[in-house]
Amino acid sequence: MPVLPVLPLSSLLRGHATAILEDVIARFRRRGVEIQPREAVEVACEPLPALLFLTGGTEHKALEFAEKVQKPLLLLAQSGHNSLPAALETAARLREAGRKVWLIPENLGERLDLFVQVAELARNLLGKRVGWIGGASPWLVASVQAAEVLKHKLGLEVVPIPLSSVLEGLPGEGERPEGQGLGIGEAERDMAGRVYFALKNLAQKENLLALSIACFGLLHHGLTACYALARLSDEGLPAGCEGDLAGLLALILAKLLSGGPGFLANPVEIDPKSKRLLLAHCTVPLSLVDEFVFRTHFESGIGLAVGGKLKPGPYTLVRFGGARLEKIFAVEGTVLSESPGREDLCRTQAWFKMPKGALEKLLREPLGNHHVLIPGQHRTVLSLFHEVFLAD
């Protein structure tokens, strides 16, 4: 059952307030949410502090808390003791002051469950470290350098790491990936295993939740990171390409929401008649594919990349964008079983069937190149997470 720490607010004597609180906790529990009373200092540390209005006459207590805690706020109202009137008055005053605040009455348990989910997502990011290896690739001109934004809005620490750290960490030999190959030999397999070893050790050394690497910088040294990123993602460490921090955030959320990795890719072609978008990249977590073959990296023709056939089924396509990640594109659709197998695109290719109007929005209001496919249907949770923590 989802758990939500709350600060109870009451204008009654302690004994009367305790009796009301116990009854309210039981009622919320029957609606599928476990609320846990906490002291103000504990609730203030939450990414989405929640105030529970037990009675009326508590407006000034709520405003006093809000003045000290400059975060988005969740206001919960129960069905008696003038709780809702006090919550309405407080919400109105806070919104007049420009604060982000949401009011959830007791009988909207399904809506509250969504807020509990997004609060849990943010809690899993708070204070964590992500590696930014080699910075961002220079062609990501619209992909925000989001380090300060991630720190300010989500409490994620972006750790800049020079590309030389990967080169210095390469072992003499690597564990060679097994699987069918096309146009690659033992030298490429050995190289891929060495890069994987170096990145994994670096992630452990720096205590990283996730990482993104400006991987094209490795090409000058005859190296590719495609296999390493795929394997790390399958092992539970979200790993992205080209130093794209906005894409990396989506990959982290993919893991938290689906329990597994996402697929970060380039939108490369649209089919407006069939409402399809073709996505392609040279790396994909092997847990997401039905079959795969190791090939050379598309743009360079060297190294080892992953050409996989994505498992068909329901997915959510998401992209965060804007100078402060204040925008989002998120749609639910279906990855089709058709695999183009084109030689003029990155090695893994997948058609994504989109809902009506989605392609038009993608082209009318583009947020950038990389988009992330997440298995399952997560648009509602992703949109609310963005509204609460990222939207200005």
mmCIF file with all atom_site columns, C-alpha atoms in Angstrom, residues 1-81:
data_model
loop_
_atom_site.group_PDB
_atom_site.id
_atom_site.type_symbol
_atom_site.label_atom_id
_atom_site.label_alt_id
_atom_site.label_comp_id
_atom_site.label_asym_id
_atom_site.label_entity_id
_atom_site.label_seq_id
_atom_site.pdbx_PDB_ins_code
_atom_site.Cartn_x
_atom_site.Cartn_y
_atom_site.Cartn_z
_atom_site.occupancy
_atom_site.B_iso_or_equiv
_atom_site.pdbx_formal_charge
_atom_site.auth_seq_id
_atom_site.auth_comp_id
_atom_site.auth_asym_id
_atom_site.auth_atom_id
_atom_site.pdbx_PDB_model_num
ATOM 1  C CA . MET A 1 1  ? 0.000   0.000  0.000  1.00 0.00 ? 1  MET A CA 1
ATOM 2  C CA . PRO A 1 2  ? 1.385   3.465  -0.886 1.00 0.00 ? 2  PRO A CA 1
ATOM 3  C CA . VAL A 1 3  ? 2.725   5.375  2.127  1.00 0.00 ? 3  VAL A CA 1
ATOM 4  C CA . LEU A 1 4  ? 2.483   9.152  2.558  1.00 0.00 ? 4  LEU A CA 1
ATOM 5  C CA . PRO A 1 5  ? 4.096   11.007 5.489  1.00 0.00 ? 5  PRO A CA 1
ATOM 6  C CA . VAL A 1 6  ? 1.817   13.872 6.605  1.00 0.00 ? 6  VAL A CA 1
ATOM 7  C CA . LEU A 1 7  ? 1.826   16.727 9.101  1.00 0.00 ? 7  LEU A CA 1
ATOM 8  C CA . PRO A 1 8  ? -1.537  16.691 10.983 1.00 0.00 ? 8  PRO A CA 1
ATOM 9  C CA . LEU A 1 9  ? -2.992  20.148 11.716 1.00 0.00 ? 9  LEU A CA 1
ATOM 10 C CA . SER A 1 10 ? -5.642  20.632 14.403 1.00 0.00 ? 10 SER A CA 1
ATOM 11 C CA . SER A 1 11 ? -7.104  23.438 16.475 1.00 0.00 ? 11 SER A CA 1
ATOM 12 C CA . LEU A 1 12 ? -8.397  21.014 19.144 1.00 0.00 ? 12 LEU A CA 1
ATOM 13 C CA . LEU A 1 13 ? -6.820  19.780 22.338 1.00 0.00 ? 13 LEU A CA 1
ATOM 14 C CA . ARG A 1 14 ? -4.427  16.900 21.874 1.00 0.00 ? 14 ARG A CA 1
ATOM 15 C CA . GLY A 1 15 ? -6.775  14.161 23.139 1.00 0.00 ? 15 GLY A CA 1
ATOM 16 C CA . HIS A 1 16 ? -9.609  15.115 20.808 1.00 0.00 ? 16 HIS A CA 1
ATOM 17 C CA . ALA A 1 17 ? -7.227  15.564 17.876 1.00 0.00 ? 17 ALA A CA 1
ATOM 18 C CA . THR A 1 18 ? -5.703  12.118 18.437 1.00 0.00 ? 18 THR A CA 1
ATOM 19 C CA . ALA A 1 19 ? -9.107  10.444 18.245 1.00 0.00 ? 19 ALA A CA 1
ATOM 20 C CA . ILE A 1 20 ? -9.931  12.238 14.986 1.00 0.00 ? 20 ILE A CA 1
ATOM 21 C CA . LEU A 1 21 ? -6.518  11.404 13.536 1.00 0.00 ? 21 LEU A CA 1
ATOM 22 C CA . GLU A 1 22 ? -6.882  7.689  14.235 1.00 0.00 ? 22 GLU A CA 1
ATOM 23 C CA . ASP A 1 23 ? -10.268 7.640  12.531 1.00 0.00 ? 23 ASP A CA 1
ATOM 24 C CA . VAL A 1 24 ? -8.980  9.587  9.520  1.00 0.00 ? 24 VAL A CA 1
ATOM 25 C CA . ILE A 1 25 ? -5.983  7.247  9.130  1.00 0.00 ? 25 ILE A CA 1
ATOM 26 C CA . ALA A 1 26 ? -8.337  4.260  9.071  1.00 0.00 ? 26 ALA A CA 1
ATOM 27 C CA . ARG A 1 27 ? -10.569 5.881  6.461  1.00 0.00 ? 27 ARG A CA 1
ATOM 28 C CA . PHE A 1 28 ? -7.668  6.750  4.188  1.00 0.00 ? 28 PHE A CA 1
ATOM 29 C CA . ARG A 1 29 ? -6.357  3.211  4.566  1.00 0.00 ? 29 ARG A CA 1
ATOM 30 C CA . ARG A 1 30 ? -9.689  1.832  3.363  1.00 0.00 ? 30 ARG A CA 1
ATOM 31 C CA . ARG A 1 31 ? -9.282  4.052  0.300  1.00 0.00 ? 31 ARG A CA 1
ATOM 32 C CA . GLY A 1 32 ? -5.892  2.488  -0.438 1.00 0.00 ? 32 GLY A CA 1
ATOM 33 C CA . VAL A 1 33 ? -3.430  5.031  1.000  1.00 0.00 ? 33 VAL A CA 1
ATOM 34 C CA . GLU A 1 34 ? -1.414  4.674  4.212  1.00 0.00 ? 34 GLU A CA 1
ATOM 35 C CA . ILE A 1 35 ? -0.908  8.109  5.760  1.00 0.00 ? 35 ILE A CA 1
ATOM 36 C CA . GLN A 1 36 ? 1.734   8.296  8.481  1.00 0.00 ? 36 GLN A CA 1
ATOM 37 C CA . PRO A 1 37 ? 1.763   11.250 10.910 1.00 0.00 ? 37 PRO A CA 1
ATOM 38 C CA . ARG A 1 38 ? 5.178   12.884 11.200 1.00 0.00 ? 38 ARG A CA 1
ATOM 39 C CA . GLU A 1 39 ? 6.703   15.940 12.854 1.00 0.00 ? 39 GLU A CA 1
ATOM 40 C CA . ALA A 1 40 ? 7.061   19.159 10.847 1.00 0.00 ? 40 ALA A CA 1
ATOM 41 C CA . VAL A 1 41 ? 10.825  18.796 10.459 1.00 0.00 ? 41 VAL A CA 1
ATOM 42 C CA . GLU A 1 42 ? 10.433  15.351 8.874  1.00 0.00 ? 42 GLU A CA 1
ATOM 43 C CA . VAL A 1 43 ? 7.637   16.383 6.532  1.00 0.00 ? 43 VAL A CA 1
ATOM 44 C CA . ALA A 1 44 ? 9.645   19.434 5.461  1.00 0.00 ? 44 ALA A CA 1
ATOM 45 C CA . CYS A 1 45 ? 12.361  17.097 4.107  1.00 0.00 ? 45 CYS A CA 1
ATOM 46 C CA . GLU A 1 46 ? 9.912   15.358 1.775  1.00 0.00 ? 46 GLU A CA 1
ATOM 47 C CA . PRO A 1 47 ? 10.012  16.336 -1.925 1.00 0.00 ? 47 PRO A CA 1
ATOM 48 C CA . LEU A 1 48 ? 6.236   16.882 -1.753 1.00 0.00 ? 48 LEU A CA 1
ATOM 49 C CA . PRO A 1 49 ? 5.321   17.853 1.843  1.00 0.00 ? 49 PRO A CA 1
ATOM 50 C CA . ALA A 1 50 ? 1.743   16.891 2.740  1.00 0.00 ? 50 ALA A CA 1
ATOM 51 C CA . LEU A 1 51 ? -0.427  18.732 5.281  1.00 0.00 ? 51 LEU A CA 1
ATOM 52 C CA . LEU A 1 52 ? -3.462  16.943 6.742  1.00 0.00 ? 52 LEU A CA 1
ATOM 53 C CA . PHE A 1 53 ? -6.214  19.313 7.895  1.00 0.00 ? 53 PHE A CA 1
ATOM 54 C CA . LEU A 1 54 ? -7.921  17.516 10.769 1.00 0.00 ? 54 LEU A CA 1
ATOM 55 C CA . THR A 1 55 ? -10.094 20.523 11.699 1.00 0.00 ? 55 THR A CA 1
ATOM 56 C CA . GLY A 1 56 ? -10.915 24.076 10.792 1.00 0.00 ? 56 GLY A CA 1
ATOM 57 C CA . GLY A 1 57 ? -9.036  26.992 12.316 1.00 0.00 ? 57 GLY A CA 1
ATOM 58 C CA . THR A 1 58 ? -5.728  25.601 11.060 1.00 0.00 ? 58 THR A CA 1
ATOM 59 C CA . GLU A 1 59 ? -5.077  27.979 8.170  1.00 0.00 ? 59 GLU A CA 1
ATOM 60 C CA . HIS A 1 60 ? -2.368  29.985 9.921  1.00 0.00 ? 60 HIS A CA 1
ATOM 61 C CA . LYS A 1 61 ? -0.539  26.826 10.999 1.00 0.00 ? 61 LYS A CA 1
ATOM 62 C CA . ALA A 1 62 ? -0.453  25.688 7.388  1.00 0.00 ? 62 ALA A CA 1
ATOM 63 C CA . LEU A 1 63 ? 0.734   29.078 6.137  1.00 0.00 ? 63 LEU A CA 1
ATOM 64 C CA . GLU A 1 64 ? 3.451   29.188 8.784  1.00 0.00 ? 64 GLU A CA 1
ATOM 65 C CA . PHE A 1 65 ? 4.750   25.817 7.549  1.00 0.00 ? 65 PHE A CA 1
ATOM 66 C CA . ALA A 1 66 ? 4.541   26.923 3.914  1.00 0.00 ? 66 ALA A CA 1
ATOM 67 C CA . GLU A 1 67 ? 6.521   30.072 4.636  1.00 0.00 ? 67 GLU A CA 1
ATOM 68 C CA . LYS A 1 68 ? 9.406   27.995 5.977  1.00 0.00 ? 68 LYS A CA 1
ATOM 69 C CA . VAL A 1 69 ? 9.233   25.269 3.321  1.00 0.00 ? 69 VAL A CA 1
ATOM 70 C CA . GLN A 1 70 ? 9.437   26.603 -0.236 1.00 0.00 ? 70 GLN A CA 1
ATOM 71 C CA . LYS A 1 71 ? 8.369   23.448 -2.060 1.00 0.00 ? 71 LYS A CA 1
ATOM 72 C CA . PRO A 1 72 ? 5.290   22.187 -3.874 1.00 0.00 ? 72 PRO A CA 1
ATOM 73 C CA . LEU A 1 73 ? 2.654   21.311 -1.270 1.00 0.00 ? 73 LEU A CA 1
ATOM 74 C CA . LEU A 1 74 ? -0.094  18.713 -0.996 1.00 0.00 ? 74 LEU A CA 1
ATOM 75 C CA . LEU A 1 75 ? -3.119  19.590 1.157  1.00 0.00 ? 75 LEU A CA 1
ATOM 76 C CA . LEU A 1 76 ? -5.345  16.746 2.391  1.00 0.00 ? 76 LEU A CA 1
ATOM 77 C CA . ALA A 1 77 ? -8.866  17.357 3.693  1.00 0.00 ? 77 ALA A CA 1
ATOM 78 C CA . GLN A 1 78 ? -11.022 14.918 5.610  1.00 0.00 ? 78 GLN A CA 1
ATOM 79 C CA . SER A 1 79 ? -14.825 14.915 5.479  1.00 0.00 ? 79 SER A CA 1
ATOM 80 C CA . GLY A 1 80 ? -15.624 16.426 8.888  1.00 0.00 ? 80 GLY A CA 1
ATOM 81 C CA . HIS A 1 81 ? -14.688 19.057 11.490 1.00 0.00 ? 81 HIS A CA 1
#
